Coordinates of C-alpha atoms (C1' of nucleotides) in Angstrom, one line a residue:
Chain S
X25 CA 24.6 12.4 -14.9
X26 CA 23.9 9.0 -13.5
X27 CA 26.3 8.0 -10.7
X28 CA 29.0 5.8 -12.2
X29 CA 29.0 3.8 -9.0
X30 CA 25.5 2.6 -9.5
X31 CA 26.3 1.4 -13.0
X32 CA 29.4 -0.4 -11.7
X33 CA 27.3 -2.0 -9.0
X34 CA 24.7 -3.3 -11.4
X35 CA 27.3 -4.7 -13.6
X36 CA 29.0 -6.4 -10.7
X37 CA 25.9 -8.2 -9.5
X38 CA 25.0 -9.3 -13.1
X39 CA 22.0 -7.0 -13.7
X40 CA 21.9 -6.1 -17.4
X41 CA 22.2 -2.4 -18.3
X42 CA 19.4 -2.0 -20.8
X43 CA 18.5 1.5 -22.1
X44 CA 15.2 1.2 -20.2
X45 CA 16.9 0.8 -17.0
X46 CA 19.3 3.6 -17.7
X47 CA 16.4 5.9 -18.4
X48 CA 14.6 5.0 -15.2
X49 CA 17.8 5.6 -13.3
X50 CA 18.2 8.9 -15.0
X51 CA 14.7 9.9 -14.0
X52 CA 15.2 8.9 -10.4
X53 CA 18.5 10.8 -10.4
X54 CA 16.9 13.9 -11.8
X55 CA 14.2 13.6 -9.2
X56 CA 16.7 13.4 -6.4
X57 CA 18.5 16.5 -7.7
X58 CA 15.2 18.4 -7.9
X59 CA 14.3 18.2 -4.3
X60 CA 14.0 14.5 -3.7
X61 CA 10.2 14.1 -3.9
X62 CA 9.6 10.4 -4.2
X63 CA 7.8 9.2 -7.4
X64 CA 5.4 6.4 -8.1
X65 CA 5.6 4.0 -11.0
X66 CA 3.1 5.8 -13.2
X67 CA 5.0 9.0 -12.9
X68 CA 8.3 7.3 -13.6
X69 CA 6.7 5.8 -16.7
X70 CA 5.5 9.1 -17.9
X71 CA 8.9 10.7 -17.5
X72 CA 10.7 7.9 -19.1
X73 CA 8.3 7.9 -22.1
X74 CA 9.4 11.4 -23.0
X75 CA 12.7 10.0 -24.2
X76 CA 11.7 6.3 -24.6
X77 CA 8.1 6.2 -25.7
X78 CA 7.7 2.4 -25.9
X79 CA 8.5 1.5 -22.3
X80 CA 5.8 -0.5 -20.5
X81 CA 4.6 0.0 -17.0
X82 CA 5.4 -3.5 -16.2
X83 CA 9.1 -2.8 -17.1
X84 CA 9.0 0.2 -14.8
X85 CA 7.7 -1.9 -11.9
X86 CA 10.1 -4.7 -12.5
X87 CA 13.0 -2.4 -12.8
X88 CA 12.1 -0.5 -9.6
X89 CA 11.8 -3.9 -7.9
X90 CA 15.2 -4.9 -9.1
X91 CA 16.7 -1.6 -8.1
X92 CA 15.1 -2.0 -4.7
X93 CA 16.5 -5.4 -4.3
X94 CA 20.0 -4.1 -5.2
X95 CA 19.7 -1.3 -2.6
X96 CA 19.8 1.4 -5.3
X97 CA 16.3 2.5 -4.7
X98 CA 14.1 2.8 -1.6
X99 CA 10.5 1.6 -2.0
X100 CA 8.2 3.7 0.2
X101 CA 4.7 2.8 1.2
X102 CA 2.7 5.7 2.8
X103 CA -0.9 5.7 3.8
X104 CA -2.1 6.8 0.4
X105 CA -1.9 3.3 -1.0
X106 CA 0.6 3.9 -3.9
X107 CA 4.2 3.0 -3.7
X108 CA 6.7 5.6 -4.2
X109 CA 10.4 5.3 -4.9
X110 CA 13.5 7.4 -4.3
X111 CA 17.1 6.9 -5.3
X112 CA 19.3 5.9 -2.4
X113 CA 22.1 8.4 -2.0
X114 CA 25.3 6.6 -0.9
X115 CA 25.6 6.2 2.8
X116 CA 22.6 8.4 3.5
X117 CA 19.6 7.3 5.5
X118 CA 16.5 9.3 6.3
X119 CA 12.8 9.1 7.1
X120 CA 9.8 11.1 6.0
X121 CA 7.3 13.7 7.0
X122 CA 4.2 13.4 4.8
X123 CA 1.4 15.9 4.4
X124 CA -2.0 14.2 4.5
X125 CA -3.5 17.0 2.5
X126 CA -1.3 17.4 -0.5
X127 CA 1.0 14.4 -0.2
X128 CA 4.2 16.5 -0.1
X129 CA 7.1 14.6 1.4
X130 CA 10.0 16.1 3.4
X131 CA 13.0 14.2 4.6
X132 CA 13.8 14.0 8.2
X133 CA 17.3 13.1 9.2
X134 CA 16.5 11.6 12.6
X135 CA 16.3 7.8 12.9
X136 CA 15.1 5.8 15.9
X137 CA 18.3 3.7 15.9
X138 CA 18.3 3.2 19.7
X139 CA 14.9 1.5 19.5
X140 CA 16.0 -0.7 16.7
X141 CA 19.1 -1.7 18.7
X142 CA 16.9 -2.5 21.7
X143 CA 14.5 -4.5 19.6
X144 CA 17.4 -6.4 18.0
X145 CA 18.7 -7.3 21.5
X146 CA 15.4 -8.3 23.0
X147 CA 14.0 -10.3 20.0
X148 CA 17.1 -12.2 19.2
X149 CA 15.2 -14.8 17.2
X150 CA 13.9 -12.1 14.8
X151 CA 16.3 -11.0 12.0
X152 CA 15.8 -7.3 11.3
X153 CA 16.1 -6.3 7.7
X154 CA 14.7 -2.9 7.5
X155 CA 12.4 -0.3 9.1
X156 CA 10.1 2.5 8.2
X157 CA 9.3 5.6 10.2
X158 CA 6.9 8.2 8.9
X159 CA 5.3 11.2 10.5
X160 CA 2.0 12.3 9.0
X161 CA 0.3 15.7 9.4
X162 CA -0.6 18.8 7.6
X163 CA 1.9 21.3 6.0
X164 CA 1.5 25.0 6.3
X165 CA -0.6 25.2 3.1
X166 CA -2.9 22.4 4.1
X167 CA -3.5 22.9 7.8
X168 CA -6.8 24.5 8.7
X169 CA -6.4 25.9 12.2
Chain N
X29 CA -18.1 -8.3 25.4
X30 CA -17.6 -5.1 23.5
X31 CA -16.2 -2.4 25.7
X32 CA -19.1 -0.2 26.8
X33 CA -16.9 2.9 26.5
X34 CA -16.6 2.5 22.8
X35 CA -20.4 2.2 22.4
X36 CA -20.8 5.4 24.5
X37 CA -18.2 7.2 22.5
X38 CA -19.9 6.3 19.2
X39 CA -23.3 7.5 20.6
X40 CA -21.7 10.7 21.8
X41 CA -20.3 11.6 18.4
X42 CA -23.5 10.7 16.6
X43 CA -22.4 7.5 14.9
X44 CA -25.3 5.2 14.6
X45 CA -25.0 1.8 16.3
X46 CA -26.1 -0.6 13.6
X47 CA -25.9 -4.3 14.0
X48 CA -23.3 -4.4 11.3
X49 CA -21.1 -2.0 13.2
X50 CA -21.6 -3.9 16.4
X51 CA -20.6 -7.2 14.8
X52 CA -17.5 -5.6 13.3
X53 CA -16.6 -4.2 16.7
X54 CA -17.1 -7.6 18.2
X55 CA -14.8 -9.2 15.7
X56 CA -12.1 -6.7 16.3
X57 CA -12.5 -7.1 20.0
X58 CA -12.2 -10.9 19.7
X59 CA -9.1 -10.4 17.6
X60 CA -7.5 -8.2 20.2
X61 CA -8.2 -10.8 22.9
X62 CA -6.8 -13.5 20.8
X63 CA -3.3 -12.1 20.5
X64 CA -3.9 -8.8 18.7
X65 CA -3.0 -9.9 15.2
X66 CA -4.3 -7.1 12.9
X67 CA -6.9 -8.1 10.4
X68 CA -7.7 -6.9 6.9
X69 CA -11.1 -6.0 5.6
X70 CA -11.6 -9.3 3.8
X71 CA -11.0 -11.2 6.9
X72 CA -13.3 -9.0 9.0
X73 CA -16.0 -9.6 6.4
X74 CA -15.6 -13.4 6.6
X75 CA -15.8 -13.4 10.3
X76 CA -18.7 -11.1 10.5
X77 CA -20.6 -13.2 7.9
X78 CA -20.6 -16.1 10.3
X79 CA -23.2 -14.3 12.3
X80 CA -24.4 -11.7 9.8
X81 CA -24.3 -13.3 6.4
X82 CA -25.5 -10.4 4.4
X83 CA -22.9 -7.8 5.2
X84 CA -21.1 -6.3 2.2
X85 CA -17.4 -5.6 1.9
X86 CA -18.2 -2.0 1.3
X87 CA -19.9 -1.7 4.7
X88 CA -16.8 -3.3 6.3
X89 CA -14.5 -0.7 4.7
X90 CA -16.8 2.2 5.5
X91 CA -17.2 1.1 9.1
X92 CA -13.5 0.6 9.5
X93 CA -12.9 4.0 8.1
X94 CA -15.4 5.5 10.5
X95 CA -13.9 3.7 13.4
X96 CA -10.5 4.9 12.4
X97 CA -11.7 8.5 12.2
X98 CA -13.2 8.1 15.7
X99 CA -9.9 6.8 17.1
X100 CA -11.5 3.4 17.9
X101 CA -9.4 1.6 15.4
X102 CA -5.9 1.9 14.0
X103 CA -5.4 1.5 10.3
X104 CA -2.1 0.0 9.5
X105 CA -0.3 -0.1 6.2
X106 CA 2.6 -2.4 5.9
X107 CA 4.7 -3.2 2.9
X108 CA 2.4 -6.0 1.7
X109 CA -0.1 -3.6 0.2
X110 CA -3.2 -4.5 2.1
X111 CA -4.5 -2.4 5.0
X112 CA -4.9 -4.0 8.3
X113 CA -6.8 -2.9 11.3
X114 CA -6.6 -3.3 15.1
X115 CA -8.8 -2.1 17.9
X116 CA -7.3 0.7 19.9
X117 CA -7.0 -0.3 23.5
X118 CA -7.6 2.7 25.8
X119 CA -4.5 4.7 26.4
X120 CA -2.3 2.2 24.8
X121 CA 0.2 3.0 22.0
X122 CA 2.5 0.7 20.2
X123 CA 4.3 -0.1 17.0
X124 CA 5.0 -3.2 15.0
X125 CA 7.5 -5.9 14.1
X126 CA 6.5 -7.5 10.9
X127 CA 7.8 -10.8 9.4
X128 CA 8.4 -10.4 5.7
X129 CA 8.0 -14.1 5.3
X130 CA 4.8 -15.0 7.0
X131 CA 3.4 -11.6 7.7
X132 CA 3.1 -12.3 11.4
X133 CA 2.9 -9.1 13.5
X134 CA 4.2 -8.5 17.0
X135 CA 3.7 -5.4 18.9
X136 CA 6.6 -3.4 20.2
X137 CA 6.1 -1.0 23.1
X138 CA 8.9 1.4 22.3
X139 CA 8.0 4.6 20.5
X140 CA 10.3 7.3 19.1
X141 CA 8.6 10.0 21.0
X142 CA 11.8 12.0 21.4
X143 CA 12.2 12.3 17.6
X144 CA 8.6 13.3 17.2
X145 CA 9.0 16.0 19.8
X146 CA 12.1 17.3 18.0
X147 CA 10.4 17.3 14.6
X148 CA 7.4 19.1 16.1
X149 CA 9.8 21.7 17.5
X150 CA 11.9 22.2 14.3
X151 CA 9.0 22.1 11.8
X152 CA 6.6 24.4 13.6
X153 CA 4.6 25.1 10.4
X154 CA 3.8 21.4 10.1
X155 CA 0.9 20.0 12.2
X156 CA 1.7 16.5 13.3
X157 CA -1.3 14.2 13.4
X158 CA 0.1 10.7 13.6
X159 CA 3.1 8.5 12.9
X160 CA 4.0 5.0 12.0
X161 CA 7.1 3.0 12.9
X162 CA 7.5 -0.5 11.7
X163 CA 10.4 -2.9 11.8
X164 CA 10.6 -5.6 9.1
X165 CA 12.5 -8.8 9.1
X166 CA 12.2 -12.5 9.5
X167 CA 10.8 -14.4 12.4
X168 CA 12.4 -17.6 13.8
X169 CA 10.4 -19.8 11.5
X170 CA 11.0 -17.8 8.3
X171 CA 14.7 -16.8 8.7
X172 CA 17.1 -18.8 6.6
X173 CA 20.5 -18.4 8.1
Chain J
dC29 C1' 32.8 -9.5 -34.7
dA30 C1' 29.1 -13.1 -35.2
dA31 C1' 26.7 -16.7 -32.7
dT32 C1' 24.1 -17.8 -28.7
dG33 C1' 21.4 -18.3 -24.6
dA34 C1' 19.6 -16.4 -20.7
dA35 C1' 17.6 -12.2 -19.3
dA36 C1' 14.6 -8.5 -20.3
dT37 C1' 10.9 -6.3 -22.8
dA38 C1' 6.1 -4.7 -24.8
dG39 C1' 1.5 -5.1 -24.6
dG40 C1' -2.4 -6.6 -23.0
dA41 C1' -4.9 -9.6 -19.8
dA42 C1' -5.6 -10.8 -15.1
dT43 C1' -5.8 -10.0 -10.2
dA44 C1' -6.3 -7.7 -5.9
dA45 C1' -7.7 -4.0 -3.0
dT46 C1' -10.6 -0.4 -2.5
dT47 C1' -14.1 2.9 -3.7
dC48 C1' -18.2 4.5 -6.0
dC49 C1' -23.2 4.3 -7.2
dT50 C1' -28.0 3.9 -6.2
dA51 C1' -32.2 2.2 -4.7
dA52 C1' -33.9 0.3 -0.5
dT53 C1' -33.7 0.1 4.5
dT54 C1' -33.3 1.6 9.2
dA55 C1' -31.8 3.9 13.7
dG56 C1' -33.1 6.8 16.9
dG57 C1' -34.9 11.5 17.9
dA58 C1' -39.3 14.1 17.9
Chain Q
dT17 C1' -45.4 5.8 15.8
dC18 C1' -43.5 8.8 12.4
dC19 C1' -39.9 10.8 9.9
dT20 C1' -35.7 11.8 7.9
dA21 C1' -30.9 11.7 7.5
dA22 C1' -27.7 8.1 7.8
dT23 C1' -26.6 3.6 6.5
dT24 C1' -26.7 -0.6 3.9
dA25 C1' -26.4 -4.4 0.0
dG26 C1' -24.9 -5.5 -4.2
dG27 C1' -22.7 -4.9 -8.1
dA28 C1' -20.1 -1.9 -11.1
dA29 C1' -16.0 0.9 -11.5
dT30 C1' -11.5 2.3 -10.4
dT31 C1' -6.7 1.9 -9.1
dA32 C1' -2.5 -0.3 -8.4
dT33 C1' 0.2 -4.0 -9.4
dT34 C1' 1.4 -8.5 -11.3
dC35 C1' 1.2 -12.1 -14.7
dC36 C1' 1.7 -14.1 -19.3
dT37 C1' 3.9 -15.0 -23.6
dA38 C1' 6.0 -14.2 -27.9
dT39 C1' 9.7 -11.4 -29.3
dT40 C1' 13.9 -8.9 -28.7
dT41 C1' 18.4 -7.9 -26.8
dC42 C1' 22.5 -7.7 -23.8
dA43 C1' 26.9 -9.3 -23.2
dT44 C1' 29.8 -13.4 -23.0
dT45 C1' 32.3 -16.6 -25.7
dG46 C1' 34.5 -18.4 -29.5

DNA sequence: CAATGAAATAGGAATAATTCCTAATTAGGA
DNA sequence: TCCTAATTAGGAATTATTCCTATTTCATTG
């Protein structure tokens, strides 16, 4: 089930709850339940099409952008050039460990908050909005040595 | 002048020193001298063409990939979808503060080494190769409030 | 519960960034 | 100087994302 909170939030900020958006949310939710591997737009489209065959890729992109703007979704940009998305779980914050071989993503709970705080204090004219921290390497299956 | 060390390194690892590569290196070097704002491939091509009009974009991409592989260049991927590159200055390591308005990049010296260490220790089956840490926000000129 | 208007959608075209392909050229060791 | 594997130019192809526009629809209001 889609978290009721999210639906309430969308309603509150005046984002219409179309069936397409509900399906996309559903797909993201299922993904989060099934291990939290981030998805790209293409993948979201494929999954949504199983239940809603007419959805366009453009709608998926627009919706993901809207959800990102509303803080419901995180838009991730790794080195592999395609954006991936993950549902934001309430009050949770994490970073990623990405395998350069297979692309598998693991969450890491640590966050360099101390550095962000220091940067905020030393660059007072810069208004910090967000940050990304990603560690790349090779997982057990992909490493060669 | 291009750092002699880099040329030596390329020779040592068997990477041919073509005029195209020298020009690209020169451009990256000049960029580093002039404040260190990272460049994308298109920009590198434009600059190289001033002195070497025939160079192709493909060559620029290939060369930047080669340099990255050799550790001479850092390939950066910010949220704006285009890759940017910067010359690696010997023994120096830094991260970035990026303006979401104008794209201006500032270097930050702090690095979350402690976290990387901890991750290395707790995920022993994962072979860490690199990491990226970027703070996004708005610079003095672009912030609205 | 029907009308209405702004918001959202489908579908395809357009754009942007990057990579691929191939014949021709060239660096640099022998 | 010769030779060969590495590299290049140029354009085509691919991939990811955004734009465009006519049509549809949500959800508010009467």
